[in-house]
């Protein structure tokens, strides 16, 4: 079988490949603004398939719209409409999908599942999120930071709260390759193992950056970027909220905390955010936990509405950049695997 290039984690890339993908995302962003055609002979007429074991808004939209803009046909599967991993093994599904399609994206429950699929697939696979990482999100995040600062190297990026979850891991790896300075701020339980931390720090030091973790919220001081994710990950039981709010008390980003950052800092969030904006989820938090945890009484959990909607917030630009990142990854994989 041909040796297929996949996109499963950021750490699988060389720094040069990572830089290329961010630069490619930027170029596709500029072409889109000028209404230029972004398809080419490697993408036009190709057939893509996606499989979502978890719900999705931005990733699914980026995949579907990206495939369309690249002149591709896209087929969608979820747990209700496919036998992948249920009646049919991952290995058998990899062989079947490889006969129908040119590229595949999977939002799965476990990294080991997509790694196994990729091992037996003769088409390139893209990790659209798993328990351990979220690499397509990281490319969009790096593009967003570059959009604002025109550089990434040397910037201080703080991740407040769930600072070593799947989103954070991919971001850390990308920032380390760029030589940025990452500070994870959250309770000790959210910090990486000593082995994982050693890997991050070695990667960062090789490129002139740094990685550290702390429980001190004041480490937000002089940050160029404040980044957050929800405190309860997608798919986790709602019954964990009382425990999680206890653990994360003191790690909400509000106006007072944001003032510690540089004046021109940007606020980033991979979304969805529980920020007090009206939603069923916000009401659930407020109604069920507002009395016990006064800081979430307004339905504001990881971030307040004041910060989320401030002039420093780039969350919706960041969400839009998911499209350009996805297009760049798909185009790159189809190109390199055709040669």
Coordinates of C-alpha atoms in Angstrom, one line a residue:
X1 CA 0.0 0.0 0.0
X2 CA 1.2 3.5 -0.8
X3 CA 2.4 5.4 2.2
X4 CA -0.4 7.9 2.8
X5 CA 0.0 11.3 4.5
X6 CA -2.6 11.9 7.1
X7 CA -3.5 14.9 9.4
X8 CA -4.0 13.4 12.9
X9 CA -2.1 15.6 15.3
X10 CA 0.0 18.8 15.1
X11 CA 3.0 17.0 16.5
X12 CA 3.0 14.7 13.4
X13 CA 3.9 17.7 11.3
X14 CA 7.3 19.1 10.8
X15 CA 7.6 22.8 11.6
X16 CA 7.9 23.6 7.9
X17 CA 4.6 21.7 7.2
X18 CA 2.9 23.6 10.0
X19 CA 4.1 26.9 8.7
X20 CA 3.0 26.0 5.2
X21 CA -0.5 25.1 6.4
X22 CA -0.9 28.4 8.2
X23 CA 0.5 30.4 5.3
X24 CA -1.8 28.4 2.9
X25 CA -4.8 29.2 5.1
X26 CA -3.8 32.9 5.0
X27 CA -3.6 32.8 1.2
X28 CA -7.0 31.1 0.9
X29 CA -8.5 33.7 3.2
X30 CA -7.2 36.5 1.0
X31 CA -8.4 34.7 -2.2
X32 CA -11.9 34.3 -0.6
X33 CA -12.0 38.0 0.2
X34 CA -11.4 38.7 -3.5
X35 CA -13.9 36.1 -4.6
X36 CA -11.2 34.1 -6.4
X37 CA -11.7 30.4 -7.3
X38 CA -9.6 28.2 -4.9
X39 CA -10.1 24.8 -6.5
X40 CA -7.5 23.1 -8.7
X41 CA -6.9 19.9 -10.5
X42 CA -6.1 18.1 -7.2
X43 CA -9.5 19.0 -5.6
X44 CA -12.0 19.6 -8.4
X45 CA -14.4 16.6 -8.8
X46 CA -12.9 14.7 -5.8
X47 CA -15.2 12.9 -3.4
X48 CA -15.0 13.5 0.4
X49 CA -16.7 11.8 3.3
X50 CA -17.0 12.9 6.9
X51 CA -18.1 10.9 9.9
X52 CA -19.2 12.6 13.2
X53 CA -19.4 10.5 16.3
X54 CA -20.0 13.8 18.2
X55 CA -22.1 16.8 17.5
X56 CA -20.5 19.8 15.7
X57 CA -21.3 23.3 14.4
X58 CA -18.0 24.9 13.2
X59 CA -16.1 21.8 12.2
X60 CA -19.0 20.4 10.2
X61 CA -19.6 23.7 8.6
X62 CA -15.9 24.2 7.7
X63 CA -15.7 20.7 6.2
X64 CA -18.9 21.0 4.1
X65 CA -18.3 24.6 2.9
X66 CA -14.6 24.0 2.4
X67 CA -15.2 20.9 0.2
X68 CA -17.8 22.9 -1.8
X69 CA -15.4 25.8 -2.4
X70 CA -12.7 23.4 -3.5
X71 CA -15.1 21.9 -6.1
X72 CA -15.6 18.6 -4.2
X73 CA -18.6 16.4 -3.4
X74 CA -19.0 15.7 0.3
X75 CA -21.0 12.9 2.0
X76 CA -21.9 13.1 5.6
X77 CA -22.2 10.2 8.1
X78 CA -23.1 10.1 11.8
X79 CA -23.6 7.3 14.3
X80 CA -27.2 6.9 13.2
X81 CA -26.4 6.6 9.5
X82 CA -23.3 4.5 9.3
X83 CA -22.0 1.1 10.5
X84 CA -18.5 2.4 11.3
X85 CA -17.3 1.0 14.6
X86 CA -20.7 -0.7 15.3
X87 CA -21.6 -3.6 13.0
X88 CA -18.5 -3.1 10.9
X89 CA -15.0 -2.9 12.2
X90 CA -12.8 0.2 11.8
X91 CA -10.5 -1.8 9.6
X92 CA -13.3 -3.0 7.3
X93 CA -14.8 0.5 7.1
X94 CA -11.4 1.9 6.2
X95 CA -11.2 -0.5 3.3
X96 CA -14.7 0.3 2.2
X97 CA -14.5 4.1 2.4
X98 CA -11.2 3.9 0.5
X99 CA -13.1 2.5 -2.5
X100 CA -15.6 5.3 -2.6
X101 CA -13.8 8.4 -1.6
X102 CA -10.6 10.5 -2.0
X103 CA -10.4 11.9 1.5
X104 CA -12.0 11.3 4.9
X105 CA -12.6 13.4 8.0
X106 CA -13.6 11.9 11.4
X107 CA -14.8 13.5 14.6
X108 CA -14.3 10.5 16.9
X109 CA -14.5 9.6 20.5
X110 CA -10.9 8.2 20.8
X111 CA -7.7 9.0 19.1
X112 CA -6.8 5.3 18.8
X113 CA -9.9 4.8 16.6
X114 CA -8.9 7.3 13.9
X115 CA -5.2 6.2 14.1
X116 CA -6.4 2.6 13.4
X117 CA -8.6 3.8 10.5
X118 CA -5.7 5.8 9.0
X119 CA -3.4 2.7 9.3
X120 CA -5.6 0.7 7.0
X121 CA -6.9 3.5 4.8
X122 CA -5.6 4.1 1.3
X123 CA -7.0 7.7 1.4
X124 CA -5.8 10.5 3.6
X125 CA -7.6 11.0 6.9
X126 CA -8.2 14.2 8.9
X127 CA -8.8 14.2 12.6
X128 CA -11.8 16.5 13.1
X129 CA -11.5 16.2 16.9
X130 CA -10.9 13.4 19.4
X131 CA -10.4 13.0 23.1
X132 CA -6.7 13.9 22.9
X133 CA -6.4 16.7 20.3
X134 CA -8.1 19.0 17.8
X135 CA -5.6 19.8 15.1
X136 CA -7.8 21.6 12.6
X137 CA -8.8 24.0 15.4
X138 CA -5.1 24.7 16.0
X139 CA -4.4 25.7 12.4
X140 CA -7.3 28.2 12.6
X141 CA -6.1 29.5 15.9
X142 CA -2.6 30.1 14.6
X143 CA -4.0 31.8 11.6
X144 CA -6.1 34.1 13.8
X145 CA -3.1 35.1 15.9
X146 CA -1.1 35.7 12.8
X147 CA -4.0 37.8 11.3
X148 CA -3.8 40.2 14.3
X149 CA -0.1 40.3 15.2
X150 CA 1.5 39.4 11.8
X151 CA 3.8 37.1 13.8
X152 CA 3.5 34.2 16.3
X153 CA 7.0 33.8 17.5
X154 CA 7.7 35.4 20.9
X155 CA 4.1 36.1 21.8
X156 CA 2.7 35.2 25.2
X157 CA -0.4 33.0 25.0
X158 CA -2.2 32.1 28.2
X159 CA -4.9 29.4 28.2
X160 CA -7.1 29.9 31.3
X161 CA -9.1 27.0 32.7
X162 CA -9.0 23.6 30.9
X163 CA -5.4 24.4 29.9
X164 CA -4.4 20.9 28.7
X165 CA -7.6 19.5 27.1
X166 CA -7.8 18.3 23.5
X167 CA -7.9 21.8 22.1
X168 CA -5.1 23.1 24.3
X169 CA -2.8 20.2 23.4
X170 CA -2.9 20.9 19.7
X171 CA -2.5 24.6 20.3
X172 CA 0.5 24.1 22.6
X173 CA 2.2 21.9 20.0
X174 CA 1.7 24.5 17.3
X175 CA 2.8 27.4 19.4
X176 CA 5.9 25.5 20.5
X177 CA 6.9 25.0 16.9
X178 CA 6.5 28.7 16.3
X179 CA 8.6 29.6 19.3
X180 CA 5.8 31.3 21.2
X181 CA 5.5 31.3 25.0
X182 CA 2.5 29.3 26.4
X183 CA 1.2 29.6 29.9
X184 CA -1.5 27.1 31.0
X185 CA -3.4 28.6 33.9
X186 CA -5.8 26.4 35.8
X187 CA -6.2 23.9 38.7
X188 CA -3.5 21.3 39.1
X189 CA -5.8 18.6 37.9
X190 CA -5.9 20.3 34.5
X191 CA -2.1 20.3 34.2
X192 CA -0.2 17.7 32.1
X193 CA 1.8 14.7 33.3
X194 CA 5.5 15.3 33.8
X195 CA 6.2 13.3 30.7
X196 CA 3.8 15.3 28.6
X197 CA 5.2 18.6 30.0
X198 CA 8.7 17.5 29.2
X199 CA 7.7 16.9 25.6
X200 CA 6.1 20.3 25.3
X201 CA 9.0 22.1 26.8
X202 CA 11.6 20.3 24.7
X203 CA 9.6 21.2 21.5
X204 CA 9.3 24.8 22.5
X205 CA 12.9 25.2 23.6
X206 CA 14.1 23.8 20.2
X207 CA 12.3 26.7 18.6
X208 CA 13.0 29.5 21.0
X209 CA 9.8 29.3 22.9
X210 CA 8.6 28.1 26.3
X211 CA 5.8 26.2 28.0
X212 CA 4.7 26.4 31.6
X213 CA 1.7 25.7 33.8
X214 CA 0.6 27.4 36.9
X215 CA -2.4 27.7 39.2
X216 CA -2.0 31.4 39.6
X217 CA -4.5 33.5 37.6
X218 CA -2.2 36.5 37.9
X219 CA 0.0 34.8 35.2
X220 CA -2.4 36.5 32.7
X221 CA -0.2 39.5 33.2
X222 CA 1.2 40.9 29.9
X223 CA -0.4 38.3 27.8
X224 CA -0.8 38.9 24.1
X225 CA -3.5 36.3 23.8
X226 CA -6.1 35.0 26.4
X227 CA -7.6 31.7 25.2
X228 CA -10.3 29.6 26.7
X229 CA -12.5 26.5 26.2
X230 CA -15.5 25.3 28.2
X231 CA -14.8 23.7 31.6
X232 CA -16.9 20.7 30.8
X233 CA -15.8 19.0 27.5
X234 CA -18.1 17.9 24.8
X235 CA -19.6 14.5 25.7
X236 CA -18.9 14.7 29.4
X237 CA -21.8 14.1 31.8
X238 CA -23.8 17.1 32.9
X239 CA -23.7 15.5 36.4
X240 CA -20.1 16.7 36.6
X241 CA -21.0 20.4 36.6
X242 CA -21.0 20.8 40.5
X243 CA -17.6 19.2 40.8
X244 CA -16.2 21.1 37.8
X245 CA -17.4 24.5 39.0
X246 CA -15.9 23.8 42.4
X247 CA -12.5 22.9 40.7
X248 CA -12.6 25.9 38.4
X249 CA -13.7 28.6 40.8
X250 CA -11.4 31.6 40.4
X251 CA -10.6 30.9 36.7
X252 CA -13.4 32.9 35.1
X253 CA -12.0 35.6 32.8
X254 CA -13.7 38.8 33.6
X255 CA -12.8 42.5 33.0
X256 CA -10.6 42.6 36.1
X257 CA -8.6 39.6 35.0
X258 CA -8.4 40.9 31.4
X259 CA -6.9 44.1 32.5
X260 CA -3.8 42.2 33.5
X261 CA -3.1 41.4 29.9
X262 CA -1.5 43.8 27.4
X263 CA -3.8 46.6 26.2
X264 CA -4.0 45.2 22.7
X265 CA -4.5 41.6 23.8
X266 CA -6.9 39.4 21.9
X267 CA -9.5 37.1 23.5
X268 CA -10.0 33.7 21.8
X269 CA -12.4 30.9 22.5
X270 CA -12.9 27.7 20.3
X271 CA -16.7 27.9 21.0
X272 CA -19.4 27.2 22.1
X273 CA -18.9 29.5 25.1
X274 CA -21.0 29.8 28.2
X275 CA -20.8 33.5 28.5
X276 CA -24.2 34.7 29.6
X277 CA -25.6 35.0 26.1
X278 CA -29.1 33.5 26.0
X279 CA -29.2 29.8 25.3
X280 CA -30.7 26.6 26.9
X281 CA -27.3 25.7 28.3
X282 CA -26.8 29.2 29.9
X283 CA -30.2 29.0 31.5
X284 CA -29.5 25.5 32.8
X285 CA -26.3 26.7 34.5
X286 CA -27.9 29.7 36.0
X287 CA -31.0 27.9 37.3
X288 CA -29.2 24.9 38.7
X289 CA -25.9 26.3 40.1
X290 CA -26.4 30.1 40.4
X291 CA -27.2 30.0 44.1
X292 CA -24.3 27.7 45.1
X293 CA -21.8 29.4 42.8
X294 CA -22.6 33.1 42.6
X295 CA -20.1 33.8 39.8
X296 CA -22.3 31.8 37.4
X297 CA -25.6 33.3 38.5
X298 CA -25.8 35.2 35.2
X299 CA -25.0 32.2 33.1
X300 CA -21.4 33.3 32.7
X301 CA -19.0 30.4 33.3
X302 CA -15.5 30.5 31.8
X303 CA -15.9 34.1 30.6
X304 CA -18.1 37.1 31.2
X305 CA -20.2 38.6 28.5
X306 CA -18.3 41.9 28.9
X307 CA -15.0 40.2 27.9
X308 CA -16.5 37.9 25.3
X309 CA -18.2 40.9 23.5
X310 CA -15.3 43.4 24.0
X311 CA -13.3 45.0 21.2
X312 CA -10.5 42.6 22.1
X313 CA -12.5 39.5 21.3
X314 CA -11.8 37.8 18.0
X315 CA -13.9 34.7 18.6
X316 CA -16.1 35.0 15.5
X317 CA -13.1 35.8 13.2
X318 CA -11.5 32.7 14.8
X319 CA -14.6 30.7 14.0
X320 CA -14.6 31.9 10.4
X321 CA -10.9 30.9 10.1
X322 CA -11.9 27.3 10.7
X323 CA -13.0 27.4 7.0
X324 CA -9.7 28.5 5.6
X325 CA -7.8 26.1 7.8
X326 CA -9.9 23.2 6.7
X327 CA -9.5 24.1 3.0
X328 CA -5.8 24.4 3.4
X329 CA -5.5 21.0 5.1
X330 CA -7.7 19.2 2.5
X331 CA -5.9 20.8 -0.4
X332 CA -2.5 20.0 1.0
X333 CA -3.4 16.3 1.6
X334 CA -4.9 15.7 -1.8
X335 CA -1.9 17.4 -3.4
X336 CA 0.9 15.6 -1.5
X337 CA -0.8 12.2 -1.7
X338 CA -1.3 12.6 -5.5
X339 CA 2.5 13.1 -6.1

